[in-house]
């Protein structure tokens, strides 16, 4: 029975001892990785790299055991461990300077068969495809790291060990590596052990983090707590206070001369994790001794804001405790208004947190300071608190979005301010699931709010007067906004409680539709009605983005992307364009995907006099006085076929893509204005030529028009088959 339980863990390390001569490098290390991604952090010289090498058999083990998926690999040769499904990305990359990128990959491929192939590597890392003939010594640091990771992935490991994967990389590359680690963590067939010095990366990719001190796993801690608690980082990891995080200095006027010493409520304590210089045979330093050795300073050292210095709330209260409403804004200029909103929401009985996202660097009393938010940017406070206001706002918006993604108990978010405040909070709000209440009170809400709302369900309320002080009008508007958000939050919490009691509901499927594909969608939705909740999205640019937003939020169990017409407008300049990330959510989520080429026969424009001059003389159809449709040509269809094929090739989930030979819309049927079999044939040929078909990714031709009932029946049958095969029924994120 015990042996059966062991096999479920990707990695089990028990009592591991490693010596270098007389130096005791690893001292009884215990570590278990069940699945997903697990981070190990610690200062230099604490034994992290030795742990990696011991697992891979690259250093001798004096005692203890190492099991990979239940199989004992202790003291086995490295080659044998690799064949058992353990991949390794060593610190420093360790590439051959004389071998090309392609030679590196071909050399690594074939050790173990699986989903990772050289072709998939090139799809995942297009930069490597561009540099495939360059030698290892000709690559940048980021490209070398991509190649080192790719080389390990090609062994199709069950367990991937990565030693300092972001070391020496530029912040933008670090962000890409972090995103890739998150995607790898979603692969149920692979677990990842990451040794990392970058606290931001380590806590972002892993639910829990192991801290190594003097050759031992000192403790395993919740990543949200470690990321948020700077004092805890100082105590456990020796992370110092940096000048870039000084909250009491007005950065915009810092050059004007010396400032008076900031007021403090008590002395600043500076912790060092090892009061005595550690050695390989040192015992872990007790926390009590660290506390006793802490130094206090009363001048020349600025502190983090009071709320980041004082004792934190328990992790359960922050990440998994009672629901909390975030009141977010620039407290240096809108503090009075935001506290007014907070007090109204708190009076309804809801728990609140006041979050500062100002970029001035001024001190403000709140629950989450701007300095703490800034820590979530890839370059920390240095990127946020700068002289260039535009760059500072952009950086703070990124930092707030990163911080918000890591909060597990948010029930709603509200903000108030002008265009700057909306720009700061809207990107973060857009990362939240559809259905979670989000409200911005702003003077810009009566204009074009598309850039702020995007595909999310953000509510924007016009402030009437500027959000600048409290008066009879602003009090009424701000109170309405606060009470509206409180009502939305309470109603949603009540609904969740009811849903939990009722245990479940039908899984949701997203379907894209246009007027010219309506009969097909109606038939599909009717046939799926008993088994699925069908959510139909109007393919007007934002419709496709909204559907993919729900995919990213985990609220869809599958997608029937029947109407991909937004790609026409993207490539040909129409008024309902997709973004370049169309299909991106499907690629990342690997949901069951059934697609087609619905309405790719038309580009959408406004009134006839708005059509670009370059298209004069083309075939048009006036849908109504404000909408004019243009028939796509064979050349344009081939271009769209190549574009779609490139995205389909990146989908690792189950894919069925249908090609209706009888026409792609109601207007593209025999006898209708856009009937053009040659143009459609160019589209189909491009797809069949460029899509790499596999057992999981298939193109299917049918002689019917897209609106024919038999075509709809084929779509339904394929989706039911894929959904059943993948076991895609999942709990919806509410």
XYZ file of C-alpha atoms in Angstrom:
734
model
C 0.000 0.000 0.000
C 2.815 2.422 0.927
C 4.641 1.616 -2.285
C 1.525 2.357 -4.309
C 1.228 5.752 -2.702
C 4.824 6.584 -3.497
C 4.343 6.189 -7.210
C 2.053 9.208 -7.309
C 4.860 11.593 -6.345
C 7.004 12.917 -9.184
C 9.980 13.214 -6.821
C 10.657 12.011 -3.276
C 13.916 12.874 -1.523
C 14.367 11.387 1.947
C 17.270 11.987 4.350
C 19.678 12.913 1.542
C 23.335 13.407 2.572
C 26.115 14.556 0.248
C 29.725 15.310 1.224
C 32.487 17.182 -0.602
C 35.462 15.732 1.187
C 34.798 16.562 4.850
C 32.249 19.249 4.016
C 28.666 18.183 4.675
C 26.947 19.818 1.656
C 23.463 18.272 1.989
C 22.333 17.381 5.492
C 19.332 15.062 5.621
C 17.315 16.825 2.923
C 13.631 15.857 2.757
C 11.592 17.048 -0.229
C 8.457 15.846 -2.028
C 7.132 17.076 -5.375
C 3.728 15.570 -6.105
C 3.063 17.309 -9.438
C 3.216 20.680 -11.163
C 5.988 23.196 -10.465
C 7.885 23.449 -7.169
C 10.453 26.155 -6.361
C 13.517 25.947 -4.125
C 15.189 29.187 -3.076
C 18.145 30.113 -0.899
C 21.310 32.133 -0.758
C 24.442 31.095 -2.647
C 26.288 28.156 -1.139
C 23.261 26.643 0.605
C 23.289 23.391 -1.420
C 20.662 24.036 -4.097
C 22.829 23.085 -7.100
C 24.198 20.108 -5.178
C 20.621 18.900 -4.724
C 20.088 19.046 -8.502
C 23.306 17.175 -9.199
C 22.489 14.529 -6.595
C 19.102 13.841 -8.185
C 20.773 13.524 -11.608
C 23.510 11.225 -10.267
C 26.273 13.759 -10.975
C 27.604 13.725 -7.389
C 27.943 10.842 -4.978
C 25.256 10.313 -2.362
C 26.380 9.270 1.126
C 22.979 8.538 2.588
C 19.254 8.757 2.018
C 17.150 7.964 -1.038
C 15.832 9.576 -4.227
C 12.704 8.262 -5.919
C 11.241 9.388 -9.232
C 7.620 8.271 -9.676
C 8.203 5.592 -7.081
C 11.394 4.200 -8.647
C 14.603 4.418 -6.625
C 17.271 6.256 -8.653
C 19.768 6.711 -5.812
C 23.359 6.179 -7.024
C 22.294 5.239 -10.557
C 24.371 6.574 -13.476
C 23.183 9.897 -14.969
C 22.423 8.345 -18.366
C 20.157 5.764 -16.771
C 18.360 8.431 -14.746
C 17.791 10.435 -17.930
C 16.331 7.393 -19.675
C 13.932 6.946 -16.766
C 12.462 10.356 -17.588
C 14.461 12.997 -15.704
C 15.488 16.071 -17.711
C 18.098 18.580 -16.544
C 18.718 22.241 -17.388
C 22.042 22.970 -15.655
C 23.136 26.297 -14.262
C 25.156 28.124 -16.905
C 23.342 26.321 -19.813
C 26.400 24.175 -20.777
C 25.987 24.373 -24.544
C 28.488 23.403 -27.244
C 29.796 26.533 -28.921
C 30.564 24.724 -32.174
C 27.219 22.950 -32.621
C 24.314 24.761 -34.283
C 20.918 25.132 -32.649
C 19.497 22.439 -34.906
C 22.389 20.074 -34.150
C 21.838 20.544 -30.407
C 18.182 19.651 -30.790
C 18.684 16.693 -33.146
C 21.295 15.321 -30.763
C 18.924 15.510 -27.793
C 15.869 14.184 -29.642
C 15.157 10.483 -29.698
C 16.207 9.598 -26.149
C 12.542 9.111 -25.234
C 9.550 9.353 -27.536
C 6.743 11.692 -26.610
C 4.919 14.923 -27.373
C 8.035 17.084 -27.549
C 9.643 16.976 -30.998
C 12.084 19.281 -32.762
C 9.191 20.704 -34.778
C 7.219 21.481 -31.631
C 10.272 23.175 -30.134
C 10.478 25.447 -33.160
C 6.763 26.205 -32.842
C 7.158 26.994 -29.137
C 10.348 29.039 -29.543
C 10.148 30.778 -32.948
C 13.392 32.589 -32.170
C 15.259 29.276 -32.192
C 13.747 28.471 -35.582
C 15.135 31.755 -36.875
C 18.574 30.929 -35.424
C 18.627 27.206 -36.186
C 21.901 27.408 -38.152
C 23.742 29.551 -35.585
C 26.268 28.029 -33.222
C 25.747 27.902 -29.465
C 28.385 30.564 -28.969
C 26.594 32.987 -31.297
C 23.369 33.124 -29.286
C 22.313 35.740 -26.765
C 21.838 34.746 -23.132
C 18.086 34.439 -23.563
C 18.460 32.351 -26.716
C 20.969 30.090 -24.981
C 18.529 29.535 -22.134
C 15.746 28.714 -24.626
C 18.059 26.167 -26.240
C 19.086 24.614 -22.911
C 15.446 24.247 -21.897
C 14.495 22.884 -25.324
C 17.282 20.319 -25.192
C 15.886 19.010 -21.907
C 12.278 19.024 -23.147
C 13.234 16.895 -26.139
C 14.014 14.034 -23.758
C 10.252 14.089 -22.939
C 10.874 13.923 -19.198
C 8.412 13.079 -16.453
C 10.481 15.272 -14.137
C 12.323 18.387 -15.337
C 14.990 19.897 -13.072
C 15.979 23.501 -13.810
C 18.906 25.130 -11.998
C 18.728 28.965 -12.028
C 16.815 29.240 -15.345
C 16.582 33.070 -15.183
C 20.149 33.780 -14.074
C 21.725 36.644 -16.031
C 18.695 37.249 -18.262
C 17.120 40.575 -19.152
C 13.780 41.301 -17.400
C 11.747 40.805 -20.576
C 13.341 37.361 -21.076
C 12.782 36.530 -17.399
C 9.077 37.235 -17.917
C 9.032 34.899 -20.940
C 10.743 32.113 -18.975
C 8.268 32.618 -16.120
C 5.343 32.299 -18.554
C 6.861 29.151 -20.052
C 7.292 27.595 -16.582
C 3.647 28.303 -15.810
C 2.640 26.537 -19.047
C 4.863 23.564 -18.273
C 3.250 23.345 -14.854
C -0.121 22.847 -16.538
C 1.204 19.776 -18.376
C -0.153 16.870 -16.374
C 2.552 14.552 -17.760
C 5.476 16.644 -16.525
C 6.535 17.988 -13.127
C 9.172 20.690 -12.720
C 11.635 21.337 -9.896
C 13.019 24.878 -10.191
C 16.051 26.170 -8.317
C 15.762 29.959 -8.439
C 17.309 33.051 -6.855
C 14.668 35.411 -8.259
C 12.024 35.544 -5.518
C 9.459 37.062 -7.877
C 9.765 34.190 -10.356
C 9.943 31.489 -7.674
C 6.760 32.648 -5.959
C 4.882 33.276 -9.217
C 5.283 29.764 -10.613
C 4.852 27.660 -7.480
C 2.145 27.444 -4.828
C 4.718 26.609 -2.144
C 8.426 27.428 -1.930
C 11.163 25.467 -0.142
C 13.892 27.545 1.527
C 17.336 25.950 1.809
C 19.730 27.026 4.554
C 23.142 25.404 5.080
C 22.369 22.214 3.209
C 18.926 21.623 4.638
C 15.358 22.436 3.684
C 14.772 24.964 6.443
C 11.048 25.326 5.790
C 8.379 25.129 3.094
C 6.264 28.258 2.924
C 3.245 29.530 1.009
C 4.514 31.501 -2.000
C 1.898 34.259 -1.612
C 3.078 34.923 1.911
C 6.751 34.966 0.930
C 6.107 37.254 -2.048
C 4.152 39.767 -0.008
C 6.245 39.828 3.161
C 9.479 41.707 2.622
C 10.429 41.366 6.281
C 10.124 37.598 6.040
C 12.410 37.608 2.992
C 14.971 39.580 4.985
C 14.832 37.154 7.877
C 14.974 33.922 5.897
C 16.967 34.831 2.801
C 19.044 37.819 3.832
C 17.308 40.098 1.305
C 18.223 43.679 2.179
C 16.269 46.910 1.913
C 17.058 48.605 -1.386
C 17.151 52.327 -2.040
C 14.652 51.945 -4.850
C 11.964 51.005 -2.323
C 12.156 54.108 -0.139
C 8.514 55.145 0.244
C 8.984 58.276 2.315
C 11.001 60.103 -0.346
C 9.177 62.212 -2.898
C 11.002 60.971 -5.987
C 9.777 63.780 -8.173
C 11.559 66.324 -5.943
C 14.392 64.226 -4.579
C 16.988 66.215 -6.462
C 15.936 69.482 -4.838
C 18.014 68.858 -1.755
C 18.167 66.858 1.465
C 14.886 66.016 3.161
C 14.160 65.888 6.860
C 14.274 62.453 8.387
C 10.921 60.699 7.914
C 8.685 60.117 10.908
C 8.723 56.540 12.163
C 6.550 54.731 14.647
C 9.485 52.656 15.901
C 13.021 51.542 15.136
C 13.927 49.802 11.887
C 15.238 46.284 12.354
C 17.717 44.887 9.827
C 17.907 41.086 9.730
C 20.691 38.895 8.442
C 19.903 35.221 8.045
C 23.319 34.031 9.268
C 24.769 36.113 12.148
C 27.913 33.969 11.887
C 29.569 33.232 8.543
C 28.181 29.854 7.416
C 30.256 26.878 6.335
C 29.341 23.623 4.649
C 29.126 21.881 8.011
C 27.271 24.654 9.856
C 24.000 23.851 11.553
C 20.919 25.902 10.588
C 20.707 29.109 12.618
C 17.671 29.186 14.944
C 15.168 31.930 14.262
C 15.546 33.141 17.872
C 19.239 33.759 17.273
C 18.503 35.634 14.044
C 16.068 37.827 15.953
C 18.601 38.438 18.699
C 21.290 39.446 16.212
C 19.076 41.904 14.323
C 20.495 45.430 14.226
C 18.465 48.587 14.699
C 19.076 51.870 12.938
C 17.290 55.144 13.421
C 18.854 57.244 10.638
C 19.856 56.899 6.985
C 17.708 53.781 6.472
C 14.196 54.274 5.170
C 11.628 51.612 5.816
C 8.886 50.018 3.837
C 5.502 51.485 4.608
C 3.977 50.691 7.965
C 1.641 48.089 6.579
C 4.509 46.158 4.973
C 6.666 46.467 8.109
C 4.062 45.439 10.652
C 3.103 41.858 11.270
C 1.210 40.391 8.316
C -2.189 38.792 8.309
C -2.062 34.992 8.194
C -1.707 33.584 4.717
C -5.088 31.913 4.976
C -6.670 35.310 5.465
C -4.903 36.748 2.430
C -5.074 33.963 -0.105
C -7.896 31.722 0.984
C -9.753 33.525 3.762
C -12.922 35.615 3.774
C -13.634 37.373 0.486
C -12.164 40.856 0.242
C -13.049 43.893 -1.886
C -10.061 45.830 -3.203
C -10.350 49.623 -3.321
C -7.531 50.646 -5.655
C -6.188 53.990 -6.778
C -3.601 56.725 -6.468
C -3.768 57.596 -2.806
C -1.356 60.500 -3.156
C -4.013 62.459 -5.099
C -7.332 60.593 -4.552
C -6.955 59.379 -0.974
C -10.014 61.176 0.395
C -12.295 59.855 -2.338
C -10.993 56.275 -2.175
C -11.351 56.130 1.622
C -14.912 57.430 1.243
C -15.645 54.498 -1.093
C -13.921 52.038 1.237
C -15.919 53.170 4.264
C -19.237 52.738 2.437
C -18.324 49.204 1.322
C -17.040 48.286 4.787
C -20.311 49.523 6.301
C -22.173 46.851 4.307
C -20.231 44.190 6.207
C -17.736 43.322 3.472
C -14.019 43.046 4.166
C -11.920 45.664 2.320
C -8.283 46.364 1.474
C -7.076 49.789 0.366
C -4.417 49.425 -2.344
C -2.130 52.260 -3.462
C -0.886 52.300 -7.077
C 0.500 55.843 -7.133
C 3.866 56.387 -8.817
C 5.049 59.501 -6.967
C 6.805 57.567 -4.203
C 4.997 59.552 -1.488
C 3.966 57.822 1.712
C 0.262 56.987 2.126
C -1.537 55.121 4.878
C -3.188 52.025 3.360
C -3.361 48.241 3.512
C -1.136 47.517 0.496
C 1.446 50.160 -0.354
C 2.644 51.265 -3.765
C 6.112 50.018 -2.805
C 4.774 46.522 -2.169
C 2.924 46.550 -5.487
C 6.104 47.715 -7.253
C 7.949 44.612 -6.033
C 5.816 42.612 -8.458
C 7.376 44.245 -11.498
C 10.188 42.279 -13.132
C 12.638 45.107 -12.369
C 11.137 46.095 -9.032
C 10.755 49.651 -7.785
C 13.431 50.999 -10.117
C 11.044 50.488 -13.032
C 8.091 52.098 -11.293
C 9.382 55.119 -9.408
C 11.088 57.099 -12.156
C 11.004 60.591 -13.603
C 9.173 59.574 -16.813
C 5.517 59.547 -15.755
C 4.310 57.597 -18.785
C 6.851 54.827 -18.236
C 6.090 54.819 -14.513
C 2.344 54.410 -15.084
C 2.925 51.578 -17.552
C 5.295 49.809 -15.150
C 2.957 50.213 -12.169
C 0.046 48.885 -14.234
C 2.107 45.784 -15.043
C 3.138 45.379 -11.404
C -0.467 45.716 -10.190
C -1.662 43.142 -12.736
C 1.052 40.718 -11.582
C 0.149 41.307 -7.932
C -3.565 40.892 -8.587
C -3.048 37.529 -10.319
C -1.543 36.191 -7.090
C -4.436 37.151 -4.847
C -6.696 34.208 -4.167
C -9.623 35.682 -2.251
C -10.643 38.790 -4.207
C -14.417 39.248 -4.408
C -14.461 42.550 -6.316
C -12.368 45.570 -7.325
C -13.314 49.250 -7.473
C -11.335 52.351 -8.422
C -11.922 56.055 -8.946
C -9.909 58.716 -10.735
C -9.077 60.163 -14.119
C -7.529 58.616 -17.205
C -4.244 57.910 -15.414
C -5.909 55.981 -12.617
C -8.011 54.025 -15.123
C -4.863 53.165 -17.075
C -3.240 51.900 -13.873
C -6.026 49.565 -12.743
C -7.783 48.458 -15.950
C -5.042 46.035 -17.170
C -5.160 44.254 -13.812
C -8.959 44.142 -13.815
C -8.879 42.573 -17.281
C -6.885 39.631 -15.864
C -9.724 38.758 -13.466
C -12.374 36.175 -14.375
C -15.519 37.265 -16.136
C -18.255 37.589 -13.538
C -16.087 39.037 -10.775
C -17.394 42.587 -10.121
C -15.070 45.313 -11.437
C -16.018 48.997 -11.420
C -14.152 52.168 -12.398
C -15.604 55.592 -11.573
C -13.942 58.079 -13.899
C -14.323 61.324 -15.773
C -13.472 59.458 -19.006
C -16.396 57.028 -18.747
C -18.637 59.051 -21.054
C -16.226 58.665 -23.995
C -14.583 55.731 -25.768
C -13.951 53.192 -23.002
C -12.894 50.364 -25.336
C -9.159 50.688 -24.547
C -9.906 50.312 -20.831
C -12.631 47.649 -20.886
C -11.306 45.454 -23.717
C -12.869 41.974 -23.617
C -13.565 42.102 -19.868
C -16.823 42.880 -18.045
C -15.534 46.078 -16.430
C -18.299 48.501 -15.461
C -17.409 52.165 -16.005
C -19.387 54.933 -14.289
C -19.137 58.578 -15.321
C -18.100 60.745 -12.364
C -19.916 63.905 -13.686
C -17.521 66.194 -11.805
C -13.821 65.447 -11.731
C -12.747 63.011 -9.026
C -11.132 65.793 -7.035
C -12.442 66.319 -3.549
C -15.801 65.500 -2.005
C -18.850 67.632 -2.781
C -22.587 67.089 -3.151
C -22.241 65.603 -6.644
C -19.125 63.508 -6.108
C -20.449 62.086 -2.835
C -23.623 60.905 -4.578
C -21.782 59.367 -7.547
C -19.040 57.718 -5.471
C -21.624 56.364 -3.022
C -23.675 54.910 -5.885
C -20.576 53.211 -7.256
C -19.566 51.829 -3.874
C -23.054 50.515 -3.116
C -23.358 49.073 -6.632
C -20.140 47.123 -6.225
C -21.132 45.941 -2.747
C -24.460 44.736 -4.147
C -22.772 42.884 -7.010
C -20.296 41.233 -4.647
C -22.960 40.126 -2.175
C -25.229 38.787 -4.911
C -22.337 36.835 -6.413
C -21.320 35.385 -3.046
C -24.919 34.308 -2.419
C -25.075 32.725 -5.876
C -21.823 30.824 -5.232
C -23.186 29.506 -1.956
C -26.367 28.361 -3.690
C -24.406 26.751 -6.521
C -22.227 24.890 -4.053
C -25.315 23.453 -2.395
C -26.824 22.472 -5.724
C -23.537 20.823 -6.770
C -22.748 21.689 -10.257
C -24.406 22.515 -13.562
C -23.711 21.922 -17.218
C -20.238 22.589 -18.639
C -20.087 25.679 -20.852
C -19.032 25.762 -24.493
C -18.206 28.920 -26.427
C -19.553 29.294 -29.985
C -18.753 32.129 -32.417
C -21.485 33.454 -34.707
C -22.116 36.097 -37.357
C -25.386 36.917 -39.086
C -24.355 34.810 -42.097
C -23.657 31.732 -39.905
C -26.682 32.062 -37.607
C -28.587 28.966 -38.894
C -25.600 26.730 -38.207
C -25.065 28.104 -34.694
C -28.756 27.777 -33.841
C -28.726 24.138 -34.923
C -25.507 23.389 -32.997
C -26.779 25.085 -29.823
C -30.081 23.216 -30.030
C -28.330 19.847 -30.450
C -26.000 20.510 -27.485
C -28.660 22.049 -25.249
C -29.196 18.995 -23.021
C -25.476 18.462 -22.302
C -23.880 21.913 -22.421
C -24.551 25.519 -21.608
C -23.968 27.206 -24.981
C -22.500 30.725 -24.856
C -22.700 32.456 -28.243
C -20.286 35.286 -29.104
C -20.870 37.763 -31.931
C -17.685 37.769 -34.036
C -17.224 41.543 -34.102
C -13.615 41.712 -32.931
C -14.353 42.053 -29.254
C -16.623 38.976 -29.392
C -13.765 36.616 -30.129
C -11.626 38.299 -27.496
C -14.408 37.921 -24.920
C -14.724 34.216 -25.661
C -10.987 33.711 -25.290
C -11.096 35.722 -22.063
C -13.502 33.123 -20.671
C -11.155 30.391 -21.877
C -8.267 32.030 -19.988
C -10.489 32.307 -16.894
C -11.251 28.590 -16.970
C -14.961 29.187 -17.480
C -15.328 27.264 -20.734
C -14.993 23.506 -21.117
C -14.565 23.666 -24.886
C -14.852 25.881 -27.952
C -16.742 25.637 -31.246
C -15.075 28.453 -33.179
C -17.381 28.256 -36.167
C -17.049 31.885 -37.285
C -13.478 33.133 -37.650
C -14.325 36.192 -39.773
C -12.463 38.548 -37.425
C -9.251 37.305 -39.078
C -10.421 38.832 -42.383
C -10.680 42.239 -40.771
C -7.358 41.836 -38.972
C -5.433 41.054 -42.166
C -7.352 43.256 -44.603
C -8.109 46.282 -42.437
C -11.808 45.801 -41.682
C -13.711 47.318 -38.783
C -14.173 44.127 -36.696
C -10.587 42.876 -36.388
C -9.216 40.169 -34.125
C -5.917 40.731 -32.335
C -2.707 38.921 -33.207
C -3.399 36.683 -30.213
C -6.547 35.189 -31.788
C -6.549 31.463 -30.850
C -3.881 32.213 -28.216
C -6.090 31.188 -25.296
C -6.883 27.886 -27.036
C -3.184 27.260 -27.598
C -2.372 27.910 -23.950
C -5.341 26.081 -22.436
C -5.412 23.011 -24.739
C -9.208 22.891 -24.565
C -11.163 20.694 -26.996
C -11.417 22.860 -30.122
C -13.714 22.450 -33.103
C -13.303 25.249 -35.645
C -14.247 26.308 -39.124
C -13.853 29.096 -41.663
C -17.194 30.800 -41.106
C -17.579 34.155 -42.926
C -14.006 34.239 -44.188
C -15.566 35.311 -47.472
C -16.093 38.869 -46.252
C -14.301 41.920 -44.873
C -16.473 44.327 -42.878
C -16.485 48.071 -43.532
C -18.803 50.923 -42.569
C -20.835 53.004 -44.986
C -19.717 52.766 -48.637
C -17.872 56.089 -48.501
C -15.615 54.770 -45.710
C -14.102 51.948 -47.788
C -10.349 52.469 -48.379
C -9.439 53.703 -51.851
C -7.283 50.638 -52.559
C -10.384 48.447 -52.552
C -12.376 50.432 -55.128
C -13.678 48.154 -57.872
C -14.014 45.059 -55.639
C -17.207 43.021 -55.160
C -19.350 44.522 -52.364
C -22.620 43.728 -50.639
C -24.442 46.471 -48.701
C -25.738 44.751 -45.563
C -27.306 47.973 -44.255
C -26.519 51.697 -44.636
C -23.777 51.429 -42.009
C -22.263 48.033 -42.904
C -20.698 47.145 -46.253
C -19.205 43.702 -46.925
C -16.346 43.043 -49.364
C -15.752 39.618 -50.928
C -12.270 38.212 -50.230
C -10.115 37.119 -53.183
C -8.241 33.870 -53.732
C -4.955 35.568 -52.773
C -6.461 36.929 -49.555
C -7.930 33.528 -48.739
C -4.545 31.871 -49.182
C -3.032 34.442 -46.834
C -5.706 33.742 -44.230
C -5.173 30.007 -44.633
C -1.466 30.395 -43.841
C -2.235 32.585 -40.818
C -4.755 30.144 -39.367
C -2.528 27.131 -40.068
C 0.310 28.690 -38.100
C -1.970 28.954 -35.054
C -3.518 25.515 -35.447
C -0.035 23.995 -35.497
C 0.583 25.447 -32.041
C -2.481 23.762 -30.538
C -1.563 20.706 -28.484
C -5.115 19.944 -27.401
C -7.623 17.979 -29.492
C -8.439 19.892 -32.709
C -10.955 19.291 -35.511
C -11.151 22.001 -38.175
C -13.933 21.776 -40.769
C -13.816 23.016 -44.385
C -17.329 23.463 -45.907
C -16.892 23.016 -49.666
C -20.439 24.268 -50.266
C -19.572 27.755 -49.021
C -18.386 29.469 -45.842
C -21.412 31.718 -45.228
C -25.012 32.347 -46.260
C -23.746 34.767 -48.930
C -21.226 32.193 -50.170
C -23.762 29.626 -51.365
C -24.616 28.668 -54.914
C -26.599 31.516 -56.464
C -25.703 34.005 -53.727
C -23.672 37.240 -54.218
C -20.382 35.952 -52.737
C -20.413 32.455 -54.277
C -16.792 31.915 -55.398
C -15.586 28.283 -55.311
C -12.108 29.268 -56.550
C -11.537 31.672 -53.661
C -12.733 29.067 -51.161
C -10.532 26.421 -52.762
C -7.468 28.662 -52.284
C -8.301 28.887 -48.578
C -8.741 25.124 -48.240
C -5.528 24.344 -50.165
C -3.480 26.665 -47.963
C -4.832 25.042 -44.812
C -4.268 21.481 -46.066
C -0.771 22.360 -47.236
C 0.389 24.137 -44.050
C -1.435 22.424 -41.189
C 0.594 19.547 -39.738
C -2.124 16.962 -39.287
C -1.799 14.367 -36.523
C -4.153 12.026 -34.750
C -4.987 14.925 -32.450
C -5.128 17.709 -35.065
C -7.257 17.028 -38.136
C -8.782 18.931 -41.043
C -12.123 17.610 -42.267
C -13.661 18.477 -45.664
C -17.410 18.289 -46.141
C -19.357 18.957 -49.353
C -22.011 21.017 -47.517
C -22.512 24.741 -47.005
C -21.673 25.925 -43.500
C -25.373 26.504 -42.734
C -26.504 23.082 -43.946
C -28.025 20.993 -41.089
C -25.726 18.084 -41.968
C -22.691 20.322 -41.499
C -23.956 21.388 -38.065
C -24.549 17.735 -37.171
C -20.938 16.910 -38.109
C -19.676 19.726 -35.878
C -21.761 18.491 -32.945
C -20.629 14.892 -33.407
C -16.949 15.908 -33.516
C -17.268 18.075 -30.423
C -19.034 15.386 -28.409
C -16.318 12.923 -29.396
C -13.478 15.264 -28.394
C -15.137 16.284 -25.160
C -15.695 12.694 -24.146
C -12.136 11.670 -25.062
C -10.416 14.364 -23.050
C -12.584 14.124 -19.980
C -12.845 17.866 -20.175
C -15.640 18.294 -17.660
C -14.218 20.682 -15.154
C -15.448 22.735 -12.270
C -16.268 26.180 -13.578
C -14.471 29.152 -12.077
C -17.231 31.229 -10.559
